[in-house]
Amino acid sequence: MSDLLRFATAGSVDDGKSTLIGRLLFDSKTLFNDQLESVEGVSRRRGDEYTNLALLTDGLKAEREQGITIDVAYRYFATPKRKFIIADTPGHVQYTRNMVTGASTANAALIIVDVRNGVSEQSRRHAFLATLLGVPHIVVCVNKMDLVDYSEEEYEKVRRDFSDFATRLNIQDLTFVPVSALKGDNVVNSSENMPWYDGAPLLSQLEQLFVASDRNMQDVRFPVQYVIRPQTSNGMDYRGYAGTVSSGVMKPGDPVLVLPSGFETKIKAIDSADGELDEAYPPMSVTVRLEDDIDISRGDMICRPQNTPETTQDIDARICWMDEKQPLNEGHKYAIKQTTRWARAIVKDVMYRVDINSLHRDESVNELKLNEIGRVKLRTTQPFFTDPYVQNPETGSFILVDESTNRTVAAGMIGTPKHGY
Amino acid sequence: MREVAAEMQRPCLLFSGGKDSLVMLELARKAFAPARIPFPVMHVDTGLNFPEVIAFRDAKIAELGAELIVASVPDAIERGLVKEPPGGSRNQIQTPVLLEAAEKHGFDAMFGGARRDEEKARAKERVFSFRDEFSQWDPKSQRPEIWSLYNGRVFPGESIRVFPLSNWTELDIWTYIAEANVAVPDLYYAKEREVVDRDGMLFAVNDFITLKDGEKSEVRSVRYRTMGDANLTAAVPSTADTVEKVVEEIEKVRLTERGATRGDDKVSEAAMEERKRVGYF
């Protein structure tokens, strides 16, 4: 299979996000005829003069007309070079939650800015959230260039403003593209209207983003998901620990340490349904057999003896609160899930809330409401095996679940990143 | 699949005999090998399936040593649970049959092979999709899914529909079928078949589709892209008679799978969404 890039889009409806996605699908010829016909039909009925590409990110549109808010919609397209999954996060009031959800699995964030309005509060929030989630690549699409006569000066102004703000964040890879989603400039095809721009059009950039190194191949972390122990009458003796390799590379013969027991042994074999493997790395799903018969269950962690995650019941994390019904309060208890382990957690301290427009910390708060981001201290009923989120998103992330409703109410990232927010 | 088997009390895998279900079965086999698949497989049988598909289902289940539960729509019609609708589509009445069987067996998680690329209502689905005690889907109040931390916690009576293939496309399915050597019914491969053109859709003439007055059949090389009820599923013109040729064809195809072949989804713009709201997949 060709390789895959997952990207999250951000930008309010007016910035032309829907049109840009529509243009990407349309110009890359990944649209299906029946989808196009349906959009043409709706455009005609609405009296639009041209086929309204924004309607392609439909489903959503229809839902909005019915007053339904959907957090994230996923769209798919492919070019000969790469497959793409777009996490399309609608620009609603709720977008912090949406953006966090979309960005949690994204390799890249696409931030759309209307060149006439410049860098808005929303653009800053989107950049902040993408950074918070550790999205490695940020591509800023400076849109509606046709409405400013394709002016290099106007584009440069946006680029400078955004870059200034970005220096306050810890952005690894930031690129800019001047586009007109409506007219198709620099989306899939290079624009003749902007000879001053010497970069590639958006799609080529997305095709070329380097994602292979985004995975942590150093620290072996294998959370045990399921113990496979077939019960057969013919005396088969098989005990395998199944799961997904979170990070690192495992090979048969490697010494390993199992948490929480601390027991050391060696990897006897790594199995797949089609036979034994020479090695396993993220995100492979495999079954590991060990030299010694030790008691291991779901939620335990296999790692290397000299390279272990922190074992702790005290978690210091930044969280995004996602529940519209109840705020997060100091003293409240929640169910917590990190890797394959569930326990309960009490909120010891809400240390501060980050104002995501000004990046200012408010230390006077003791609750977090819907879409707010803050730093909290949790105490858990059982030890967790954690790494800082910046080093290892797989072992550095968790969710909180409200036990009275079973709803997922928070996304958490362990540790504090370098820029301090 | 392992996450569901580990966290849920009583999961089951919904199986229709189509390509997506067969890929699901293959993934389930791989997830738990060398042990058997630790949950039953359930088929909501409308009684209108292609006989080839039913034969294929039975052979596959026997090969895997899995447990098969058949929830029969004709049987439910006979018992008076549902009424045969006019027009020949048993889609609507599948839902009560599915829900009755799920309740009888106490399933708190059901795997489905649905993909978000199939239909716009499905594009909004979660991988772990919560259903209330009436099995209703409420698109307004879905659980956020962040990273790969799935929340399968439910109270008694509630359940989770699980869609492991959410992010796959039709091309992904066929690429996987080719790479992993998954056997699928011959109907998926092109062959000369006797077909009738009905409103622009090609239906194979068989026990379920008979010629109406004034209709003429012709022999054409066709294959199926989906396996729905035999009385409603249309074939597409194709010469792709091997899995490699099918992959090649899907790479170039200009119509969505459902747009090309399913009469039943065209009832209204939101047909699928409405069916899902009341408990269908």
XYZ file of C-alpha atoms in Angstrom:
702
model
C 0.000 0.000 0.000
C 1.137 3.559 -0.689
C 1.969 5.554 2.401
C -0.573 7.511 4.332
C -0.739 11.101 5.508
C -3.379 12.089 8.003
C -4.065 15.776 8.241
C -6.451 17.914 10.224
C -7.938 21.049 8.739
C -8.702 24.137 10.751
C -10.230 27.424 9.860
C -13.636 28.983 10.156
C -16.170 28.445 7.400
C -15.579 31.937 6.026
C -11.899 31.316 5.524
C -12.812 28.921 2.728
C -11.989 25.603 4.322
C -14.804 23.670 2.668
C -13.953 25.136 -0.717
C -10.303 24.228 -0.246
C -11.109 20.611 0.584
C -13.530 20.510 -2.322
C -10.839 21.918 -4.613
C -8.294 19.344 -3.427
C -10.704 16.515 -4.174
C -11.870 18.023 -7.450
C -8.525 18.996 -8.969
C -6.824 15.803 -7.877
C -9.607 13.949 -9.724
C -10.464 11.796 -6.771
C -14.106 12.729 -6.884
C -16.644 10.207 -7.983
C -19.087 11.105 -10.709
C -22.149 10.430 -8.594
C -20.789 12.679 -5.827
C -20.127 15.413 -8.350
C -23.568 15.034 -9.927
C -25.154 15.290 -6.543
C -23.233 18.483 -5.792
C -24.080 19.919 -9.203
C -27.732 19.145 -8.534
C -27.716 20.842 -5.141
C -25.837 23.856 -6.567
C -28.483 24.229 -9.280
C -31.320 23.955 -6.796
C -29.725 26.598 -4.605
C -29.299 28.870 -7.603
C -25.485 28.959 -7.451
C -23.933 30.149 -10.699
C -21.124 27.615 -10.579
C -20.682 24.185 -9.033
C -20.195 25.006 -5.388
C -17.188 22.943 -4.325
C -17.865 23.701 -0.688
C -20.874 21.427 -0.967
C -18.586 18.469 -1.479
C -17.791 18.397 2.187
C -21.483 17.747 2.402
C -23.140 15.350 4.749
C -21.866 17.883 7.183
C -23.653 20.712 5.444
C -26.890 18.846 5.437
C -26.384 18.077 9.079
C -25.818 21.685 9.940
C -29.035 22.577 8.208
C -30.692 20.096 10.521
C -28.888 21.601 13.477
C -26.673 18.611 14.071
C -23.144 19.317 15.167
C -20.607 16.688 14.357
C -17.216 16.860 15.966
C -15.103 15.557 13.147
C -15.871 14.151 9.719
C -13.333 12.037 7.900
C -12.697 12.178 4.167
C -10.445 10.114 1.985
C -8.543 10.703 -1.179
C -5.487 9.377 -2.890
C -2.967 10.414 -5.469
C -0.496 8.064 -7.139
C 2.040 9.142 -4.502
C 0.118 9.002 -1.282
C -3.158 8.266 0.484
C -4.763 10.970 2.553
C -7.207 10.976 5.433
C -8.582 14.420 6.165
C -9.934 15.014 9.648
C -12.288 17.817 8.784
C -12.989 19.770 11.937
C -15.853 22.205 11.493
C -15.140 25.730 12.653
C -17.745 25.916 15.357
C -17.739 27.212 18.873
C -16.871 23.698 19.853
C -13.765 23.619 17.760
C -11.221 23.257 20.522
C -12.570 19.801 21.252
C -12.937 19.093 17.546
C -9.459 20.244 16.755
C -7.939 18.221 19.584
C -9.777 15.138 18.387
C -8.726 15.645 14.773
C -5.159 16.629 15.595
C -4.595 13.724 17.990
C -3.969 11.384 15.080
C -2.720 13.871 12.492
C 0.729 14.079 10.888
C -0.009 17.584 9.700
C -2.338 20.469 10.401
C -3.651 22.663 7.644
C -4.484 26.126 8.896
C -6.519 28.249 6.520
C -6.224 32.020 6.790
C -8.238 34.548 4.805
C -5.575 36.888 3.410
C -7.911 39.876 3.781
C -8.449 39.305 7.497
C -4.892 38.317 8.327
C -3.914 36.185 11.282
C -7.019 35.926 13.421
C -7.567 34.718 16.950
C -8.724 31.467 15.438
C -5.533 31.002 13.445
C -3.529 31.442 16.637
C -5.711 29.016 18.545
C -5.375 26.447 15.819
C -1.613 26.784 15.757
C -1.470 26.528 19.528
C -3.658 23.421 19.623
C -1.700 21.719 16.869
C 1.513 22.412 18.777
C -0.014 21.233 22.039
C -0.919 17.953 20.388
C 2.568 17.657 18.946
C 1.493 17.716 15.301
C 4.885 17.795 13.561
C 3.969 19.733 10.406
C 1.915 22.877 10.100
C 0.959 24.166 6.680
C -0.628 27.598 6.540
C -2.805 28.180 3.498
C -3.133 31.885 2.864
C -6.420 31.779 0.998
C -8.492 34.091 -1.206
C -5.406 35.466 -2.939
C -7.654 36.236 -5.938
C -9.428 38.854 -3.840
C -6.224 40.840 -3.226
C -5.033 40.712 -6.839
C -2.561 37.973 -5.957
C -0.484 40.530 -4.099
C 2.828 39.295 -2.785
C 2.842 42.104 -0.260
C -0.467 41.011 1.287
C 0.739 37.430 1.453
C 4.041 38.427 3.051
C 2.193 40.410 5.694
C 0.238 37.323 6.771
C 3.329 35.171 6.621
C 5.295 37.565 8.850
C 2.497 37.925 11.396
C 2.001 34.213 11.644
C 5.735 33.504 11.888
C 6.059 36.059 14.692
C 3.373 34.305 16.689
C 4.817 30.896 15.843
C 8.138 31.722 17.480
C 6.306 31.709 20.811
C 5.231 28.124 20.141
C 7.457 25.181 19.508
C 6.634 24.464 15.887
C 8.920 21.918 14.233
C 8.003 22.493 10.630
C 6.037 25.465 9.392
C 5.312 26.201 5.725
C 3.130 28.708 3.885
C 1.259 28.482 0.584
C -0.630 31.323 -1.080
C -3.785 29.864 -2.625
C -7.132 30.629 -4.094
C -9.330 27.675 -3.285
C -12.151 29.145 -5.331
C -10.093 29.588 -8.512
C -7.725 26.693 -7.922
C -4.463 28.631 -7.647
C -1.662 26.643 -6.006
C -3.998 23.986 -4.620
C -3.256 21.129 -6.979
C -1.890 23.101 -9.900
C 0.768 25.792 -9.764
C -0.641 29.260 -10.260
C 0.343 31.521 -13.103
C -1.122 34.409 -11.178
C 1.605 34.352 -8.543
C 4.927 34.144 -10.393
C 6.644 35.509 -7.271
C 5.837 32.325 -5.366
C 8.529 29.730 -5.999
C 7.208 26.985 -3.708
C 5.147 23.955 -4.678
C 1.351 23.912 -4.719
C -0.402 22.607 -1.613
C -1.004 19.069 -2.819
C 2.648 18.535 -3.784
C 3.670 19.770 -0.354
C 1.282 17.338 1.294
C 2.631 14.569 -0.912
C 6.180 15.352 0.160
C 5.817 15.862 3.921
C 8.132 13.466 5.653
C 6.271 11.355 8.193
C 8.395 8.253 8.714
C 10.560 9.855 11.399
C 7.564 11.001 13.383
C 7.470 7.683 15.213
C 9.542 6.923 18.282
C 11.760 3.962 17.372
C 13.996 4.195 20.438
C 11.989 3.368 23.534
C 10.440 -0.086 23.531
C 6.898 0.164 24.878
C 4.513 -2.724 24.401
C 1.306 -2.395 26.431
C -0.296 -5.809 26.804
C -3.737 -5.663 25.290
C -4.922 -9.240 25.333
C -3.520 -12.534 26.539
C -3.870 -15.312 23.996
C -4.036 -18.673 25.649
C -5.966 -21.137 23.493
C -7.756 -23.886 25.360
C -7.564 -27.033 23.340
C -7.875 -30.665 24.204
C -4.754 -31.650 22.276
C -2.470 -30.208 24.922
C -1.329 -27.188 22.934
C 0.641 -24.956 25.276
C 0.581 -21.429 23.964
C 0.738 -18.219 25.953
C 1.180 -15.039 23.970
C 0.817 -11.381 24.842
C -0.979 -9.537 22.108
C -0.921 -5.823 21.473
C 0.238 -2.968 19.304
C 3.849 -1.846 19.455
C 3.607 1.712 20.816
C 7.241 2.582 20.192
C 10.661 1.045 19.746
C 11.773 -2.028 17.883
C 11.482 -5.527 19.366
C 13.363 -8.611 18.225
C 13.426 -12.225 19.373
C 16.223 -12.700 21.923
C 15.920 -9.151 23.288
C 16.001 -8.865 27.091
C 12.777 -7.354 28.407
C 11.341 -6.113 31.661
C 7.661 -6.438 32.514
C 5.849 -3.783 34.515
C 4.487 -3.666 37.170
C 6.125 -6.926 38.326
C 9.662 -5.856 37.375
C 10.342 -9.395 36.190
C 13.119 -9.702 33.580
C 13.146 -12.265 30.796
C 13.785 -12.523 27.058
C 11.580 -12.416 23.986
C 11.249 -15.975 22.746
C 9.317 -15.175 19.591
C 7.187 -12.545 17.959
C 4.177 -14.070 16.277
C 1.790 -12.959 13.617
C -1.063 -15.063 12.294
C 1.111 -15.842 9.286
C 4.128 -16.999 11.244
C 7.038 -15.736 13.309
C 8.534 -12.303 12.667
C 12.152 -11.123 12.822
C 11.175 -7.818 14.349
C 8.217 -5.673 15.332
C 7.914 -1.890 15.330
C 5.109 0.655 15.563
C 2.273 0.436 14.687
C 2.398 -3.334 14.165
C -0.075 -5.588 15.970
C 1.773 -8.674 17.120
C 1.811 -11.376 19.755
C 4.897 -11.721 21.914
C 6.007 -14.939 23.602
C 8.508 -14.791 26.469
C 11.169 -17.267 27.664
C 9.728 -17.521 31.170
C 6.182 -18.242 32.247
C 5.265 -15.213 34.289
C 1.942 -13.776 35.270
C 1.153 -10.958 32.871
C -2.238 -9.473 32.173
C -3.881 -6.746 30.154
C -2.631 -3.326 31.177
C 0.896 -4.536 31.927
C 3.803 -3.080 29.951
C 6.731 -4.795 28.275
C 9.860 -2.614 27.859
C 13.684 -2.881 27.962
C 15.473 -3.318 31.332
C 17.585 -0.145 30.947
C 14.860 1.937 29.363
C 11.648 1.938 31.330
C 8.767 4.387 31.480
C 8.057 6.119 34.762
C 5.863 4.125 37.129
C 3.642 6.556 38.923
C 0.311 7.228 40.592
C 0.795 10.985 40.380
C 0.166 12.427 36.955
C 0.990 15.984 35.984
C -0.703 16.739 32.691
C -2.242 19.265 30.404
C -5.811 18.429 29.595
C -8.477 19.611 27.227
C -11.914 19.448 28.831
C -14.567 18.121 26.468
C -17.790 17.744 28.395
C -20.539 20.293 27.865
C -22.565 19.169 30.871
C -20.156 19.283 33.801
C -16.889 21.167 34.299
C -13.797 19.494 35.673
C -13.561 20.237 39.377
C -10.863 19.786 41.965
C -11.681 16.795 44.135
C -13.718 14.999 41.473
C -13.034 11.374 40.600
C -12.991 10.012 37.057
C -12.161 6.785 35.290
C -8.835 7.068 33.481
C -7.511 5.071 30.533
C -3.894 5.197 29.414
C -2.567 2.642 26.896
C -4.550 -0.498 27.797
C -4.919 0.253 31.485
C -8.017 1.542 33.263
C -8.093 2.914 36.800
C -9.677 5.773 38.708
C -8.198 9.196 39.243
C -8.916 12.091 41.579
C -8.209 15.666 40.539
C -5.786 16.951 43.170
C -5.129 20.358 41.725
C -6.108 22.511 38.789
C -2.833 24.406 38.527
C -3.783 26.830 35.808
C -5.885 27.427 32.755
C -4.268 28.597 29.526
C -5.954 31.404 27.656
C -5.377 30.041 24.190
C -5.604 33.444 22.560
C -3.038 35.246 24.663
C -1.184 32.149 25.949
C -1.642 33.708 29.392
C -1.897 31.397 32.428
C -4.730 31.924 34.870
C -3.742 30.345 38.166
C -6.813 31.460 40.068
C -9.141 28.834 38.584
C -10.128 25.540 40.175
C -12.265 24.209 37.368
C -12.094 23.765 33.612
C -15.136 24.202 31.419
C -15.940 22.894 27.949
C -13.102 23.481 25.483
C -10.770 24.878 28.119
C -7.187 23.745 28.421
C -5.277 23.630 31.648
C -2.695 21.865 33.693
C -3.842 19.484 36.417
C -2.435 17.062 38.963
C -4.111 13.691 39.262
C -3.664 10.888 41.747
C -4.587 7.440 40.449
C -5.716 4.288 42.230
C -3.120 2.194 40.393
C 0.318 2.893 39.000
C 0.568 3.900 35.357
C 3.626 3.482 33.141
C 4.132 6.829 31.487
C 6.442 8.902 29.331
C 6.195 12.618 28.640
C 3.784 13.214 25.740
C 6.453 15.106 23.769
C 8.709 12.050 23.839
C 6.054 9.452 23.318
C 2.457 10.348 22.522
C 1.377 6.704 22.863
C 2.400 6.366 26.511
C 2.014 10.059 27.291
C -1.684 10.386 26.502
C -4.816 9.427 28.410
C -8.557 10.015 28.530
C -10.834 10.701 31.463
C -14.321 9.183 31.550
C -17.195 10.411 33.701
C -18.355 7.366 35.630
C -21.927 8.601 35.953
C -22.424 8.966 32.196
C -19.550 6.896 30.768
C -18.781 9.769 28.442
C -15.218 10.633 27.446
C -14.741 14.030 29.084
C -11.069 14.906 28.727
C -7.958 14.360 26.657
C -4.745 14.450 28.662
C -1.076 14.891 27.781
C 1.487 13.993 30.412
C 4.316 16.386 31.288
C 5.003 19.963 30.286
C 6.446 20.843 26.900
C 9.454 23.085 26.431
C 7.558 26.258 25.656
C 5.816 25.952 28.990
C 2.141 26.014 28.108
C -10.844 -6.291 17.824
C -8.611 -7.282 20.720
C -9.622 -4.128 22.548
C -13.291 -5.088 22.202
C -12.705 -8.707 23.181
C -10.801 -7.496 26.254
C -13.186 -4.802 27.408
C -16.677 -5.925 26.476
C -18.710 -8.636 28.138
C -20.324 -10.207 25.094
C -19.267 -9.067 21.650
C -20.354 -10.496 18.327
C -19.309 -9.976 14.748
C -22.007 -9.090 12.266
C -21.502 -10.889 9.032
C -23.261 -10.534 5.705
C -21.051 -12.635 3.468
C -19.848 -9.607 1.536
C -16.244 -8.562 1.005
C -16.080 -6.268 4.027
C -17.369 -8.998 6.348
C -14.907 -11.458 4.901
C -12.051 -9.047 5.533
C -13.358 -8.603 9.087
C -13.373 -12.356 9.625
C -9.825 -12.583 8.341
C -8.718 -9.802 10.702
C -10.482 -11.522 13.600
C -8.734 -14.770 12.800
C -5.391 -12.987 12.754
C -6.057 -11.023 15.937
C -6.558 -14.116 18.069
C -4.500 -16.811 16.323
C -3.642 -19.467 17.224
C -6.739 -19.345 19.428
C -10.198 -19.327 17.885
C -12.177 -16.132 17.388
C -13.516 -15.505 20.918
C -16.962 -14.286 19.898
C -19.817 -15.555 17.741
C -20.602 -14.444 14.221
C -24.158 -13.319 13.511
C -25.856 -13.079 10.142
C -29.138 -11.228 9.809
C -30.450 -13.254 6.915
C -33.122 -11.522 4.850
C -33.871 -14.750 3.022
C -33.105 -12.879 -0.197
C -29.362 -13.454 -0.325
C -27.562 -14.823 -3.319
C -27.362 -18.595 -2.712
C -23.632 -18.440 -3.537
C -23.120 -16.036 -0.653
C -24.877 -18.278 1.859
C -22.830 -21.275 0.713
C -19.697 -19.208 1.002
C -20.644 -18.060 4.501
C -21.190 -21.597 5.741
C -17.924 -22.876 4.297
C -15.971 -19.991 5.825
C -17.487 -20.391 9.289
C -16.821 -24.131 9.245
C -13.215 -23.533 8.206
C -12.648 -21.135 11.116
C -14.492 -23.250 13.660
C -16.456 -20.158 14.630
C -19.939 -20.079 16.109
C -22.636 -18.875 13.696
C -25.916 -17.339 14.789
C -28.506 -16.756 12.080
C -31.232 -14.203 12.774
C -33.800 -14.925 10.100
C -36.026 -12.230 8.613
C -38.460 -14.726 6.950
C -38.820 -16.409 10.324
C -39.512 -13.036 11.962
C -42.158 -12.322 9.293
C -43.794 -15.635 10.060
C -43.768 -14.915 13.798
C -45.324 -11.507 13.188
C -42.371 -9.504 14.542
C -42.133 -7.625 11.259
C -44.314 -7.275 8.171
C -43.162 -7.843 4.618
C -42.957 -4.337 3.161
C -44.269 -3.503 -0.302
C -41.644 -2.878 -2.944
C -39.471 -5.837 -2.095
C -36.855 -4.158 0.102
C -36.375 -5.910 3.405
C -33.824 -3.358 4.553
C -36.158 -1.592 6.933
C -37.320 -4.767 8.620
C -33.797 -6.085 9.161
C -33.391 -3.702 12.062
C -35.992 -5.151 14.486
C -34.714 -8.641 13.688
C -31.148 -7.609 14.427
C -32.131 -5.886 17.659
C -34.247 -8.807 18.864
C -31.382 -11.226 18.312
C -28.889 -8.881 19.954
C -31.104 -8.602 23.003
C -31.740 -12.331 23.161
C -28.009 -13.033 23.150
C -27.135 -10.081 25.348
C -24.578 -8.581 22.974
C -23.018 -5.408 24.333
C -20.728 -4.909 21.347
C -21.305 -5.670 17.693
C -18.649 -5.441 15.019
C -19.744 -4.104 11.656
C -17.806 -3.853 8.418
C -19.076 -0.367 7.587
C -16.646 2.148 6.144
C -16.865 5.894 6.377
C -16.204 6.306 2.673
C -19.352 4.379 1.716
C -22.000 6.891 2.515
C -22.200 10.311 4.058
C -24.085 9.189 7.170
C -21.296 6.693 7.757
C -18.620 9.390 7.409
C -19.713 10.639 10.808
C -19.468 7.354 12.643
C -17.035 6.746 15.420
C -14.936 3.586 15.469
C -16.538 2.775 18.834
C -20.057 4.040 18.270
C -22.312 4.267 21.284
C -25.928 3.037 21.152
C -28.423 3.721 23.934
C -30.778 1.154 25.482
C -33.033 1.491 22.422
C -30.005 0.910 20.150
C -30.393 4.425 18.808
C -27.555 6.343 17.250
C -27.460 9.989 18.221
C -25.018 11.826 15.966
C -25.275 14.851 18.254
C -23.872 13.163 21.294
C -21.031 10.942 20.241
C -18.043 10.213 22.396
C -14.922 12.057 21.271
C -12.305 9.616 19.958
C -8.833 10.855 20.715
C -5.600 9.080 19.768
C -6.421 5.381 19.804
C -7.919 5.418 23.286
C -11.346 3.865 22.798
C -14.017 4.074 25.444
C -16.265 1.011 25.451
C -17.872 1.566 28.823
C -21.635 0.991 28.789
C -24.422 0.538 31.291
C -26.627 -2.586 31.073
C -28.794 -2.506 27.948
C -26.543 -0.056 26.138
C -24.083 -1.212 23.533
C -21.242 -0.262 21.247
C -21.152 -0.782 17.509
C -17.572 -1.217 16.466
C -16.273 -0.382 12.990
C -12.647 -1.460 12.665
C -12.675 -0.736 8.921
C -13.888 2.851 9.363
C -10.841 4.357 7.696
C -10.619 1.872 4.848
C -11.803 2.677 1.365
C -13.161 0.281 -1.240
C -9.700 0.251 -2.812
C -8.099 -0.599 0.547
C -10.474 -3.546 0.898
C -9.544 -4.916 -2.515
C -5.844 -4.280 -2.040
C -6.045 -6.215 1.213
C -8.044 -9.034 -0.383
C -5.296 -9.317 -3.003
C -2.388 -9.102 -0.551
C -3.811 -11.377 2.140
C -5.356 -13.791 -0.322
C -8.861 -13.509 1.086
C -11.370 -15.657 -0.763
C -14.610 -13.909 -1.761
C -17.689 -15.187 -3.603
C -17.288 -15.546 -7.381
C -20.010 -12.954 -7.897
C -17.382 -10.299 -7.248
C -15.521 -11.361 -10.369
C -16.632 -10.622 -13.904
C -18.374 -13.301 -15.912
C -20.855 -13.436 -18.756
C -24.220 -13.169 -17.029
C -27.771 -12.745 -18.270
C -28.816 -9.255 -17.199
C -31.668 -6.831 -17.619
C -31.263 -3.050 -17.716
C -33.713 -1.504 -15.262
C -33.552 2.284 -14.824
C -29.911 2.281 -15.820
C -28.947 -0.489 -13.401
C -28.000 -3.962 -14.544
C -29.724 -6.763 -12.652
C -28.792 -10.371 -13.218
C -31.749 -12.505 -14.128
C -32.177 -15.159 -11.433
C -34.753 -16.558 -9.011
C -35.134 -13.097 -7.473
C -35.160 -10.975 -10.619
C -37.484 -12.039 -13.394
C -38.269 -10.218 -16.589
C -41.293 -7.950 -16.591
C -43.444 -7.481 -19.672
C -41.564 -5.655 -22.374
C -38.153 -6.157 -20.778
C -35.398 -7.864 -22.676
C -32.380 -9.515 -21.191
C -28.939 -9.669 -22.706
C -25.717 -11.468 -21.900
C -22.990 -9.150 -20.677
C -19.755 -9.405 -18.785
C -20.574 -8.056 -15.316
C -19.524 -8.306 -11.690
C -20.885 -7.163 -8.327
C -19.316 -4.459 -6.202
C -21.518 -5.086 -3.175
C -23.524 -8.046 -1.890
C -26.941 -6.855 -0.837
C -30.227 -8.642 -1.320
C -30.337 -10.456 -4.626
C -33.538 -8.677 -5.657
C -32.018 -5.216 -5.230
C -28.315 -5.431 -5.894
C -27.185 -4.470 -9.340
C -24.121 -5.655 -11.190
C -21.669 -3.404 -12.998
C -20.241 -3.900 -16.492
C -16.736 -5.233 -16.018
C -14.177 -7.600 -17.417
C -12.243 -7.856 -14.144
C -12.223 -11.590 -13.575
C -9.258 -11.784 -11.197
C -8.472 -9.990 -7.975
C -5.618 -8.071 -9.630
C -7.919 -6.843 -12.349
C -10.519 -5.822 -9.780
C -7.920 -3.747 -7.901
C -6.971 -2.107 -11.181
C -10.607 -1.420 -11.986
C -11.331 0.116 -8.569
C -8.324 2.400 -8.941
C -9.934 3.886 -12.030
C -13.602 3.684 -11.164
C -15.596 6.900 -11.339
C -18.704 5.924 -9.388
C -18.988 5.203 -5.675
C -19.818 1.658 -4.714
C -23.317 2.438 -3.534
C -24.047 4.960 -6.252
C -23.382 2.250 -8.800
C -25.205 -0.688 -7.379
C -27.716 -0.130 -4.635
C -31.300 0.737 -5.332
C -32.181 0.691 -1.651
C -30.116 3.705 -0.559
C -31.677 5.964 -3.117
C -35.019 6.180 -1.323
C -34.111 9.536 0.182
C -31.094 11.750 0.792
C -30.947 10.674 4.399
C -32.129 7.056 4.033
C -29.028 5.603 5.650
C -28.936 8.173 8.406
C -32.538 7.440 9.313
C -31.966 3.703 9.338
C -28.948 4.158 11.562
C -30.821 6.327 13.996
C -33.245 3.512 14.760
C -30.599 0.894 15.241
C -29.459 -0.321 11.847
C -25.769 -0.194 11.128
